[in-house]
PDB file of C-alpha atoms in Angstrom:
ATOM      1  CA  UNK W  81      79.131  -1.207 -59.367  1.00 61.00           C
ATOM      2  CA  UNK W  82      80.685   1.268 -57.681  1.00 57.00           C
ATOM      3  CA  UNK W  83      77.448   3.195 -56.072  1.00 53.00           C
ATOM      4  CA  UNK W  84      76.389  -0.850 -54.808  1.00 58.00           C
ATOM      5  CA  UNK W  85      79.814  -0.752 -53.065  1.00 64.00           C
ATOM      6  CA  UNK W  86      79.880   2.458 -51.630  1.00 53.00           C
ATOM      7  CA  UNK W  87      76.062   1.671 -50.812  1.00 59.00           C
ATOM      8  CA  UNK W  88      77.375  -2.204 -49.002  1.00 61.00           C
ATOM      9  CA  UNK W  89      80.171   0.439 -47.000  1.00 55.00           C
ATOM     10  CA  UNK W  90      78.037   3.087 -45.674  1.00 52.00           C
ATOM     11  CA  UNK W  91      75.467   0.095 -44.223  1.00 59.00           C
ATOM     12  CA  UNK W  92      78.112  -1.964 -42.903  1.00 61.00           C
ATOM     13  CA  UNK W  93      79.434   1.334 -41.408  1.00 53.00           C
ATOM     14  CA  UNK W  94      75.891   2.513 -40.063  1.00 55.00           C
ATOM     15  CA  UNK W  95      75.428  -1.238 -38.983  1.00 54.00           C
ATOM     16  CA  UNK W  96      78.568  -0.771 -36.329  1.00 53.00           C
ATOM     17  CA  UNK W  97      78.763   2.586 -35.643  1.00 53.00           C
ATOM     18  CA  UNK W  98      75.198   4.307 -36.297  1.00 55.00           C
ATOM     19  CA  UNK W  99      77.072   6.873 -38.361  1.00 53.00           C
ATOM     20  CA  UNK W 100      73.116   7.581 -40.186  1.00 56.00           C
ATOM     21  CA  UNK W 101      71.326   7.608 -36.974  1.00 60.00           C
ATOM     22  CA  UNK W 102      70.874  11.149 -37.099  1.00 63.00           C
ATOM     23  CA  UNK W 103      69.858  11.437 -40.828  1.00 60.00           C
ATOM     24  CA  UNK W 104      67.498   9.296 -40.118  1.00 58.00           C
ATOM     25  CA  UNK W 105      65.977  10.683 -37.112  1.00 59.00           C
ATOM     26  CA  UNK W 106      65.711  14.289 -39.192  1.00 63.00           C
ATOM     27  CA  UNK W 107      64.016  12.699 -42.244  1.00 57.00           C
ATOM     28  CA  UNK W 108      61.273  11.083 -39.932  1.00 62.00           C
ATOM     29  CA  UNK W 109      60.673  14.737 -37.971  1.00 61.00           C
ATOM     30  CA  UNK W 110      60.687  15.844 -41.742  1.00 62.00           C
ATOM     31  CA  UNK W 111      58.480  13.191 -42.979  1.00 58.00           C
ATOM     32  CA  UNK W 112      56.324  12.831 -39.676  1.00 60.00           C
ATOM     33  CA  UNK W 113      53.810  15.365 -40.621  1.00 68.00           C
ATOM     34  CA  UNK W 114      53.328  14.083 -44.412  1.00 65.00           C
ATOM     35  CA  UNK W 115      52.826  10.504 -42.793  1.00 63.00           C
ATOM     36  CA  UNK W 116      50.208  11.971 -40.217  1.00 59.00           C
ATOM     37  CA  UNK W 117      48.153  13.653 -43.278  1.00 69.00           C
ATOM     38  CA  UNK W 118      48.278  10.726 -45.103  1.00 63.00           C
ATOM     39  CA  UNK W 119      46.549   8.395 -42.376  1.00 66.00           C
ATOM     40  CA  UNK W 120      44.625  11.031 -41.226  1.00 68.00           C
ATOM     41  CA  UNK W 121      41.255  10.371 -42.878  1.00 69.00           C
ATOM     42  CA  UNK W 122      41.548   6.637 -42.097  1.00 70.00           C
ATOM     43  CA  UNK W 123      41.957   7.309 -38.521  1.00 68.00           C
ATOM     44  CA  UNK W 124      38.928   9.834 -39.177  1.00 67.00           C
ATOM     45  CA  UNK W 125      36.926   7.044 -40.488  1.00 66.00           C
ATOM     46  CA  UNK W 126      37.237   4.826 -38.170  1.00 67.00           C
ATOM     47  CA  UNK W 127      37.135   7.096 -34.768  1.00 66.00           C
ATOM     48  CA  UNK W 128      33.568   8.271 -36.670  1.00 63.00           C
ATOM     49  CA  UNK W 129      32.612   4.548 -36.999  1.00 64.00           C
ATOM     50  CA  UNK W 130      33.468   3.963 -33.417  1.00 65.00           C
ATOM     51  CA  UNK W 131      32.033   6.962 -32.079  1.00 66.00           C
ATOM     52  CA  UNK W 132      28.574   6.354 -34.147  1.00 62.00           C
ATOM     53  CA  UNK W 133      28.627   2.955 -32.935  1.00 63.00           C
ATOM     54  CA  UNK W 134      29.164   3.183 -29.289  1.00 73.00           C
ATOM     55  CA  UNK W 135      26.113   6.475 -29.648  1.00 73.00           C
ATOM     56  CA  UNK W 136      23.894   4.193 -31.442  1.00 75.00           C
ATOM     57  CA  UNK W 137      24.487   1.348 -28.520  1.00 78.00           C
ATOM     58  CA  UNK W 138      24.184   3.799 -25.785  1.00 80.00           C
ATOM     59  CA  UNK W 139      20.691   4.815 -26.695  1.00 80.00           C
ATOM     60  CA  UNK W 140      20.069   1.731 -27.574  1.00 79.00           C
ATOM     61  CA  UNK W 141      21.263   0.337 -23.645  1.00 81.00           C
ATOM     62  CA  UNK W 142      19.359   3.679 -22.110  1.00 81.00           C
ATOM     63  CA  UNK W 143      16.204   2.600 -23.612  1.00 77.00           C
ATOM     64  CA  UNK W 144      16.509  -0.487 -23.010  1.00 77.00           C
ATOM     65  CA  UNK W 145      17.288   0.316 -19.203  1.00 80.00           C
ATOM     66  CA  UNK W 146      14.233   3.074 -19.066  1.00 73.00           C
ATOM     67  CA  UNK W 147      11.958  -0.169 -20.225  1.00 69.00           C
ATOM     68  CA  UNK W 148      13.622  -1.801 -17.306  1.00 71.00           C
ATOM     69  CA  UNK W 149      13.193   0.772 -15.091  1.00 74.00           C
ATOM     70  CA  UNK W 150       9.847   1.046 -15.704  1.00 63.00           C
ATOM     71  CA  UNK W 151       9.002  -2.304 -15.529  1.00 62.00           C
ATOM     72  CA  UNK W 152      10.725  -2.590 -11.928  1.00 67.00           C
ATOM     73  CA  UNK W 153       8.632   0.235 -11.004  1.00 64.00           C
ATOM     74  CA  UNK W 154       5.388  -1.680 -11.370  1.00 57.00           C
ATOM     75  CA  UNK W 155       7.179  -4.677 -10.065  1.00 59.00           C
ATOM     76  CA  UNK W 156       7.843  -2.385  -6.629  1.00 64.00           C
ATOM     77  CA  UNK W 157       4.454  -1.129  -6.993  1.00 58.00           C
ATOM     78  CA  UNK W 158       3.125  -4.644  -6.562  1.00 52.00           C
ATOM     79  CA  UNK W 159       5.823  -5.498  -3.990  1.00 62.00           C
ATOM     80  CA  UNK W 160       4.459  -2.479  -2.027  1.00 59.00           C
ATOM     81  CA  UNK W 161       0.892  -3.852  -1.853  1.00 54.00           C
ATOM     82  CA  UNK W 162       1.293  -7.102  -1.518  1.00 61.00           C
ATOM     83  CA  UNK W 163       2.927  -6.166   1.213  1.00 63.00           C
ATOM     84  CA  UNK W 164       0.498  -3.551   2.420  1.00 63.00           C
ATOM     85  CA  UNK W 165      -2.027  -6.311   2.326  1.00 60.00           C
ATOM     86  CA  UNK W 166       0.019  -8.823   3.731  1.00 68.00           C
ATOM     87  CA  UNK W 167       0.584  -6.186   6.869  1.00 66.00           C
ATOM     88  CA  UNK W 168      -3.284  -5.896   6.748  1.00 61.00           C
ATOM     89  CA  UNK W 169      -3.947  -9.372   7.136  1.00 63.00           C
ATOM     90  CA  UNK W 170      -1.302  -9.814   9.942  1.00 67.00           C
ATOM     91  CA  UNK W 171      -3.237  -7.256  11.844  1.00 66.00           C
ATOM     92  CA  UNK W 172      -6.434  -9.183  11.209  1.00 62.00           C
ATOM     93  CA  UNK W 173      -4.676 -12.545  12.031  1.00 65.00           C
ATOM     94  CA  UNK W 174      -3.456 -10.944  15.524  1.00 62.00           C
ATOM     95  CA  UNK W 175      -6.930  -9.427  16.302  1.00 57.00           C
ATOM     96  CA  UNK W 176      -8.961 -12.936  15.394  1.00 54.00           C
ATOM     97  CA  UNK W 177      -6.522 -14.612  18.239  1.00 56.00           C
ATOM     98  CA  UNK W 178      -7.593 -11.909  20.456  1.00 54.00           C
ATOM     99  CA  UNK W 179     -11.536 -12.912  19.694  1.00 54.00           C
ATOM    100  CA  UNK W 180     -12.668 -15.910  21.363  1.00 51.00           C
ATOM    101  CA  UNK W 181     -15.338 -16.644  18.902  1.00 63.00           C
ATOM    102  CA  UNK W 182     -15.006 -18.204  15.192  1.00 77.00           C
ATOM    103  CA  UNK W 183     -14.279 -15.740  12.797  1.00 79.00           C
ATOM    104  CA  UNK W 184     -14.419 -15.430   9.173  1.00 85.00           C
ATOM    105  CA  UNK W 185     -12.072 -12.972   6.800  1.00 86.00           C
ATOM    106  CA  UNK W 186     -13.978 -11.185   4.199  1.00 89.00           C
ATOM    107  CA  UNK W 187     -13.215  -8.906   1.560  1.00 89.00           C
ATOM    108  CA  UNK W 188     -14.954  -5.535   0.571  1.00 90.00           C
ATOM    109  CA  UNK W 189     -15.963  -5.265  -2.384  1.00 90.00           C
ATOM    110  CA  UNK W 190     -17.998  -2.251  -2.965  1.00 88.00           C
ATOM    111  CA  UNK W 191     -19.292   1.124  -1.040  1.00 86.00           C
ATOM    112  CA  UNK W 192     -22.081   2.164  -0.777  1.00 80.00           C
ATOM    113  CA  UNK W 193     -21.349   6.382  -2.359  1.00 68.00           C
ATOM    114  CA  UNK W 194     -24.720   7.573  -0.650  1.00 74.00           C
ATOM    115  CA  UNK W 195     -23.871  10.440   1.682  1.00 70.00           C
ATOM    116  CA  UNK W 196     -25.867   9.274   3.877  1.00 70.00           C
ATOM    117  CA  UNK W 197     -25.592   5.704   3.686  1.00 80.00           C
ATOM    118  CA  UNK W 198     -22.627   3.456   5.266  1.00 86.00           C
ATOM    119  CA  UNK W 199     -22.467   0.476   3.147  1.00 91.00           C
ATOM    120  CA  UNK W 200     -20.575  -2.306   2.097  1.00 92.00           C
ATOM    121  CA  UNK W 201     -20.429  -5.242  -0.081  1.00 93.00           C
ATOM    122  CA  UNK W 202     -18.562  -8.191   1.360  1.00 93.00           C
ATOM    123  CA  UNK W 203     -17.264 -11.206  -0.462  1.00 92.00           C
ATOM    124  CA  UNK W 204     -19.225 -13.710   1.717  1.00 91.00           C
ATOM    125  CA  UNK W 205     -22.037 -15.026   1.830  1.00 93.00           C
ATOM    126  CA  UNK W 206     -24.935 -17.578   3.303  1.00 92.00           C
ATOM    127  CA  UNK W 207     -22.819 -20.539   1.426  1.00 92.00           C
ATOM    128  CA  UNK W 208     -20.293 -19.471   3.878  1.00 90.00           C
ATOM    129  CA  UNK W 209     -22.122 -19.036   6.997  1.00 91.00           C
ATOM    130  CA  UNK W 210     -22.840 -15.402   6.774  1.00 93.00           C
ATOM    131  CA  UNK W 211     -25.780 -14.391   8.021  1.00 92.00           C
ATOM    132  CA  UNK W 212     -28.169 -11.261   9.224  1.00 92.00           C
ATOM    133  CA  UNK W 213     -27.125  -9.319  12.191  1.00 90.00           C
ATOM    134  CA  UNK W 214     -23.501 -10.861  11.916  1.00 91.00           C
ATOM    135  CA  UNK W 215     -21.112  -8.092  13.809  1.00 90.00           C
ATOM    136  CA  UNK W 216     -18.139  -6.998  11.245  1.00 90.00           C
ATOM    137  CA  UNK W 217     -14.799  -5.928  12.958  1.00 86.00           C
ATOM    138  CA  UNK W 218     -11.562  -5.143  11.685  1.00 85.00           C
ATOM    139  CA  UNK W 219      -8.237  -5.073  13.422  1.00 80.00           C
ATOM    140  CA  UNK W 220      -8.926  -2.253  15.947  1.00 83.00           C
ATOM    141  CA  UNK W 221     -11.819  -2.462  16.883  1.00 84.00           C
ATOM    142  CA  UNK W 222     -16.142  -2.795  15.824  1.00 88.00           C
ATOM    143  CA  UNK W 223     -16.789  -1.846  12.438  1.00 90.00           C
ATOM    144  CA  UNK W 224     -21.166  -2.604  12.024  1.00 92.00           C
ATOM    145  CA  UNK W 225     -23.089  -5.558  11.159  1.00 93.00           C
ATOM    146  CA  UNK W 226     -24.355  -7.533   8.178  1.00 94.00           C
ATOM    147  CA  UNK W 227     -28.055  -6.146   6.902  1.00 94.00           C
ATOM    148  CA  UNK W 228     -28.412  -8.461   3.510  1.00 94.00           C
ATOM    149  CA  UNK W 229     -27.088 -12.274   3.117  1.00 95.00           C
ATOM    150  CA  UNK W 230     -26.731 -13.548  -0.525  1.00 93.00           C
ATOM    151  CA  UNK W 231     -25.541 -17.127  -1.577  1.00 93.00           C
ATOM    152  CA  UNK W 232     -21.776 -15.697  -2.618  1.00 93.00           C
ATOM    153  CA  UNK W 233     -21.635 -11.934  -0.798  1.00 93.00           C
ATOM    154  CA  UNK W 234     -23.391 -10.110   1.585  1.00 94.00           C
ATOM    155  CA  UNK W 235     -24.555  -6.541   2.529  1.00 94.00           C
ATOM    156  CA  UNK W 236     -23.235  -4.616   5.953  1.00 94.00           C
ATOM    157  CA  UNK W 237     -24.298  -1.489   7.109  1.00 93.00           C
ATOM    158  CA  UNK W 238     -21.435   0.117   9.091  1.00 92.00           C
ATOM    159  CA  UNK W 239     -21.498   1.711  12.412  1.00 91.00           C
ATOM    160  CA  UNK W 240     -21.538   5.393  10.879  1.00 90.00           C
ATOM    161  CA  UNK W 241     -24.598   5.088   8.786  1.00 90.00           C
ATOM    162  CA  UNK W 242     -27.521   6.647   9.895  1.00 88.00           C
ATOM    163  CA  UNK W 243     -29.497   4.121  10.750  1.00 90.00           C
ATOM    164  CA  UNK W 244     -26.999   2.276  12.912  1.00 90.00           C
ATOM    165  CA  UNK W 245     -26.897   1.506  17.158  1.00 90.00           C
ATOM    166  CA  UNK W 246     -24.590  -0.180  19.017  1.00 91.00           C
ATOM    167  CA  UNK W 247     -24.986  -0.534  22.891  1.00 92.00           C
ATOM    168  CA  UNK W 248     -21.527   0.664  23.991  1.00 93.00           C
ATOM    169  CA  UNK W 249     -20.313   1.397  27.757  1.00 89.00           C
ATOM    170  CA  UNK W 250     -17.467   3.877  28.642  1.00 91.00           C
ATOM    171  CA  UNK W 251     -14.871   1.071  30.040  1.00 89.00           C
ATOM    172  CA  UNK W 252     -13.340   3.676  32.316  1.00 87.00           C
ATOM    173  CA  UNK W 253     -16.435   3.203  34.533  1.00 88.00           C
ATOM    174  CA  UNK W 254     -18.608   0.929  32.908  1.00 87.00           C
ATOM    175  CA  UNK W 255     -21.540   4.054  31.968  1.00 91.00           C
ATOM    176  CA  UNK W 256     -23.614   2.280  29.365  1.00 92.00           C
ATOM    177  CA  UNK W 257     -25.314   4.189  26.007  1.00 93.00           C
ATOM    178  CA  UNK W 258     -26.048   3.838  22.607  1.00 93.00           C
ATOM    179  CA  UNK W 259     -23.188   4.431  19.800  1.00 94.00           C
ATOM    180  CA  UNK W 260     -25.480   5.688  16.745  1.00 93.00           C
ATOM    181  CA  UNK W 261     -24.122   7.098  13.167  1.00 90.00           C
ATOM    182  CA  UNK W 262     -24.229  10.498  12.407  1.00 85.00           C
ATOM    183  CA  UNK W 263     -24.161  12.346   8.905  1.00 71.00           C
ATOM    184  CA  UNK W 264     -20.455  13.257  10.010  1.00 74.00           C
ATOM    185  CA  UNK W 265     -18.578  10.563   8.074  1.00 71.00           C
ATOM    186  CA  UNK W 266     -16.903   9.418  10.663  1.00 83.00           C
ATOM    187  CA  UNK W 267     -18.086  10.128  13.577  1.00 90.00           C
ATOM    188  CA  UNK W 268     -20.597   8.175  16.299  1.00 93.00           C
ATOM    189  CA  UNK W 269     -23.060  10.499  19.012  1.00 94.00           C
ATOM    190  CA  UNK W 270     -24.004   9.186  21.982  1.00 93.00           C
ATOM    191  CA  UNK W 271     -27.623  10.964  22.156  1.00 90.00           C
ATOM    192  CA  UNK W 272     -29.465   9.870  24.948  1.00 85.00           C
ATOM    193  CA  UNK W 273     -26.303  10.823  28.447  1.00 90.00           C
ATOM    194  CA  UNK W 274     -27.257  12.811  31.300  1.00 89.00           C
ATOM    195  CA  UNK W 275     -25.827  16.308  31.596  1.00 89.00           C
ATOM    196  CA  UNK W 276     -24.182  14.676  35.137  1.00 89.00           C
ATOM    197  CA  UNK W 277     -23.138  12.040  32.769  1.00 90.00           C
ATOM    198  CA  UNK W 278     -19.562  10.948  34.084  1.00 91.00           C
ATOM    199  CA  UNK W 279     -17.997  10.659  30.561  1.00 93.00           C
ATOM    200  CA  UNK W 280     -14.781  12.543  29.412  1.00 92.00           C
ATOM    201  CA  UNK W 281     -12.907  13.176  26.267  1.00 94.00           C
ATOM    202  CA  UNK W 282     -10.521  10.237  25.657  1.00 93.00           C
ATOM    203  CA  UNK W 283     -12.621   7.765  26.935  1.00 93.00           C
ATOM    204  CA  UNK W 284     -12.616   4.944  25.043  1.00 91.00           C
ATOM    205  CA  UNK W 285     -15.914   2.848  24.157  1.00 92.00           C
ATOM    206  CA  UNK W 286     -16.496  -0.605  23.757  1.00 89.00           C
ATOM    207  CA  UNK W 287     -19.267  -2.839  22.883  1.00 89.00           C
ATOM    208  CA  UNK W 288     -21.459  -3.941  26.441  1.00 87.00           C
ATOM    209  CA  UNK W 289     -22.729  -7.038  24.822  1.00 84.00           C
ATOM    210  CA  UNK W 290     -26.304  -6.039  25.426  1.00 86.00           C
ATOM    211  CA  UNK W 291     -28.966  -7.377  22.784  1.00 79.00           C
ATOM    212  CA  UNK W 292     -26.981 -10.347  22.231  1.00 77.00           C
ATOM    213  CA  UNK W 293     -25.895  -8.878  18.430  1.00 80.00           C
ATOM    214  CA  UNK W 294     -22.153  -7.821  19.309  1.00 81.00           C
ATOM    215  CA  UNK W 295     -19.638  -9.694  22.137  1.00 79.00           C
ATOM    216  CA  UNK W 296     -18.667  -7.358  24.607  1.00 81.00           C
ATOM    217  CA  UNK W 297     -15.164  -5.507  25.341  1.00 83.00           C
ATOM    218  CA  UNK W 298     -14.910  -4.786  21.522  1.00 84.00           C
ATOM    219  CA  UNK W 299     -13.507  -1.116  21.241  1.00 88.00           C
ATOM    220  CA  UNK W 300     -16.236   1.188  19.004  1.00 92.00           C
ATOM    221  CA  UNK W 301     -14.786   4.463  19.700  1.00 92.00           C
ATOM    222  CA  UNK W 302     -13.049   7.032  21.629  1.00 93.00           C
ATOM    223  CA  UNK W 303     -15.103  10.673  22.928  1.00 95.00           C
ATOM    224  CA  UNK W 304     -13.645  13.051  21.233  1.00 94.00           C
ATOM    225  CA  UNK W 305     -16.059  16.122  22.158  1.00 93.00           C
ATOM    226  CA  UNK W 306     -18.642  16.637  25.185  1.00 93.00           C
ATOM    227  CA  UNK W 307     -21.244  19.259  25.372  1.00 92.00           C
ATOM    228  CA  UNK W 308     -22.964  20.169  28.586  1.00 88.00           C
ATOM    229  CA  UNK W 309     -26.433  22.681  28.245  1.00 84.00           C
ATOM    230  CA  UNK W 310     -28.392  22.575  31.232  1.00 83.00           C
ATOM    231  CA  UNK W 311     -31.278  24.371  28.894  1.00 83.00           C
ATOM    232  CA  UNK W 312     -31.197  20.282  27.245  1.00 85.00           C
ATOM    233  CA  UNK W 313     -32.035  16.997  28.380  1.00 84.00           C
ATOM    234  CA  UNK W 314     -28.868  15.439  27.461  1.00 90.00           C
ATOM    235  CA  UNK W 315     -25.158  16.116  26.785  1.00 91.00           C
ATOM    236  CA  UNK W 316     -24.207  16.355  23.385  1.00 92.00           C
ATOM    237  CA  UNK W 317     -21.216  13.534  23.110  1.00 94.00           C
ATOM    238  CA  UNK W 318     -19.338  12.453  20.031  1.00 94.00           C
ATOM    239  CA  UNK W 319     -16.780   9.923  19.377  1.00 95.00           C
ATOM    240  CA  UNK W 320     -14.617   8.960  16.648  1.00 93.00           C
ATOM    241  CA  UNK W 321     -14.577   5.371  15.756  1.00 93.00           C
ATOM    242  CA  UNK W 322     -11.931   3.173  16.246  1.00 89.00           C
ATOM    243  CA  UNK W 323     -11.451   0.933  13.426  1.00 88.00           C
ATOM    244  CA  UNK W 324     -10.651   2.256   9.798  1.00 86.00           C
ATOM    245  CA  UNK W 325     -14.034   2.085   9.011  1.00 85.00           C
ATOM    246  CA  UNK W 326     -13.451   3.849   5.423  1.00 82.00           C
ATOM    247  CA  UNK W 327     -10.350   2.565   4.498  1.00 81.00           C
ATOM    248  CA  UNK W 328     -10.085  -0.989   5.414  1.00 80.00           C
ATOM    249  CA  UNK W 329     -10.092  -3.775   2.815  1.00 83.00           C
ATOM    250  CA  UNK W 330     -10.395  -6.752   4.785  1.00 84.00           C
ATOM    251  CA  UNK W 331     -13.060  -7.605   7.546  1.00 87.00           C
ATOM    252  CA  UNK W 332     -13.761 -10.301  10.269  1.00 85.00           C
ATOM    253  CA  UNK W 333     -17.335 -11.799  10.394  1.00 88.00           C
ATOM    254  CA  UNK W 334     -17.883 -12.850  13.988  1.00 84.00           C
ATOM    255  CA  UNK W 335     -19.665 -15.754  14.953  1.00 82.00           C
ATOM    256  CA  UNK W 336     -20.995 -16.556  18.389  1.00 68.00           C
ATOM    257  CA  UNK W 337     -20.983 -19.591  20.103  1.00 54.00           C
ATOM    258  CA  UNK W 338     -23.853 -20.602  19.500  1.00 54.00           C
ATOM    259  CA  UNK W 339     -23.296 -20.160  15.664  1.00 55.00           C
ATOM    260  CA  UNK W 340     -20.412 -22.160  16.234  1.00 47.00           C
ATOM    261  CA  UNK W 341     -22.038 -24.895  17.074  1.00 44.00           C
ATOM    262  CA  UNK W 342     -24.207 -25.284  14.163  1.00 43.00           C
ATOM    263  CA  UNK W 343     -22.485 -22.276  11.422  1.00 40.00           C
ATOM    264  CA  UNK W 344     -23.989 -24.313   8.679  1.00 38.00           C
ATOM    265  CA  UNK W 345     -27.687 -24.448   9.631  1.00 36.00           C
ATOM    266  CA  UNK W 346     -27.622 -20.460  10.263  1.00 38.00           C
ATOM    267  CA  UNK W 347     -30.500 -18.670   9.020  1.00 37.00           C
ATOM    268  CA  UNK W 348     -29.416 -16.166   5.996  1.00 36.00           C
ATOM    269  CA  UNK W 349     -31.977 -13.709   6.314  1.00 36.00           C
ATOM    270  CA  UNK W 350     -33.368 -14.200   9.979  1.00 37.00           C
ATOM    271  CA  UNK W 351     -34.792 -10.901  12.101  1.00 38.00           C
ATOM    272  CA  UNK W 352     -32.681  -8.921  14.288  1.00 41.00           C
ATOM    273  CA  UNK W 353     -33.111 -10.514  17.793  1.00 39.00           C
ATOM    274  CA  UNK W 354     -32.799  -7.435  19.385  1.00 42.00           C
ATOM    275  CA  UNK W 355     -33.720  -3.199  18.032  1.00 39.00           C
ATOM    276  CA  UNK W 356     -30.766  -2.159  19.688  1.00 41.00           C
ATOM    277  CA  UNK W 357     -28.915  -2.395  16.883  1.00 42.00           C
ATOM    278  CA  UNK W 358     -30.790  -0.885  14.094  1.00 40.00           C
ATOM    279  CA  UNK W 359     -32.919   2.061  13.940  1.00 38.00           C
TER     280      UNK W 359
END
């Protein structure tokens, strides 16, 4: 009775005055350290938990964003040539407003890997209109002419093959030639100019119209070497054509106006109306 007295006292005491306030302080510095060991291995527990957890989901979120990553990088890749081809196509659009005649885009589809041979297979055919001897440009300039017309594609031996002549004329001063393909990739010779030839490097060639195969004022190529040997007949001149003629995609078939008139009714496989252009 007397120790739940003197108990009731000292609280009623500590209750007004805070007379154990410093006992109490002292038993928790005392007791702080056994309290700390005793919750240490569930605060172990759980900060291993946590820190297994969030490991686990960051691997988990950096795989899933190296997928992602990877995925947007064929995405871009796509973006990049659609664009490339849109950019392409633009060019094409702005050079068919510059031609006066009907035109027709085609696609390439295959080259021709003979050394020697310039060819390509285009996506067009007679059901379209195509037909033998059609001229092929692309965006800067003359690129060669169709040689084989199928029902769905076509065949067109480019200006740098071999076998190929286009009557050009040097539009600084109007000094007409013959543009033929060399075994230089890409390169055209000009085989048959006087060594008084007025023709200089830089000068730019275009397409005189003559034969009646290719309109005139199309740019072929510009000189990029002249040779003058008295001991020869002619000047050795090369030029360097102008369009992309191995790296373009896309094409323009050109029609006349006469093939305008009637593009259905054209002849698929009809002979060249003029040797100029072939040899």
């Amino acid at each position: 009775m007397f120790l739940a007295t003197l108990s009731i006292v000292l609280m009623t005491l500590d209750h007004r005055a805070n007379y154990l306030e410093t006992i109490r302080g002292a038993l928790s510095v005392v007791l702080y350290p056994l309290q700390f060991m005793v919750d240490a291995p569930m605060r172990a527990s759980s900060w291993a938990g946590d820190t297994l957890t969030s490991r686990s989901e960051l691997l988990q979120e950096l795989e899933d964003l190296r997928a992602r990553q990877l995925v947007y990088k064929a995405e871009l890749q796509k973006l990049i040539a659609v664009e490339t081809e849109n950019h392409r196509l633009r060019e094409l659009l702005q050079s068919s407003q510059r031609v006066a005649q009907k035109v027709l885009i085609a696609e390439i589809l295959a080259a021709d890997l003979d050394p020697f041979s310039r060819q390509v297979v285009l996506n067009k055919g007679s059901d379209h209109g195509v037909f033998r001897g059609q001229p092929i440009l692309d965006s800067d300039g003359a690129m060669g002419q169709v040689i084989h017309v199928g029902p769905i594609s076509s065949t067109a031996m480019l200006l740098t093959d071999t076998n190929s002549a286009i009557p050009v004329q040097v539009l600084r001063n109007g000094l007409r030639s013959i543009a033929v393909g060399s075994a230089d990739q890409n390169s055209l010779e000009l085989p048959y100019l006087a060594n008084n030839a007025d023709v200089e490097i830089g000068d730019l060639l275009v397409t005189s119209g003559l034969g009646g195969r290719f309109p005139s004022g199309y740019p072929v190529g510009r000189v990029t070497a002249v040779e003058k040997d008295m001991r020869q007949s002619y000047a050795k001149v090369v030029a360097t054509p102008t369009a992309r003629v191995d790296r373009v995609r896309e094409v323009l078939l050109v029609f006349s106006a006469q093939d305008q008139a009637s593009p259905t009714s054209m002849p698929s496989a009809a002979p060249p109306a003029d040797g100029a252009e072939t040899r």
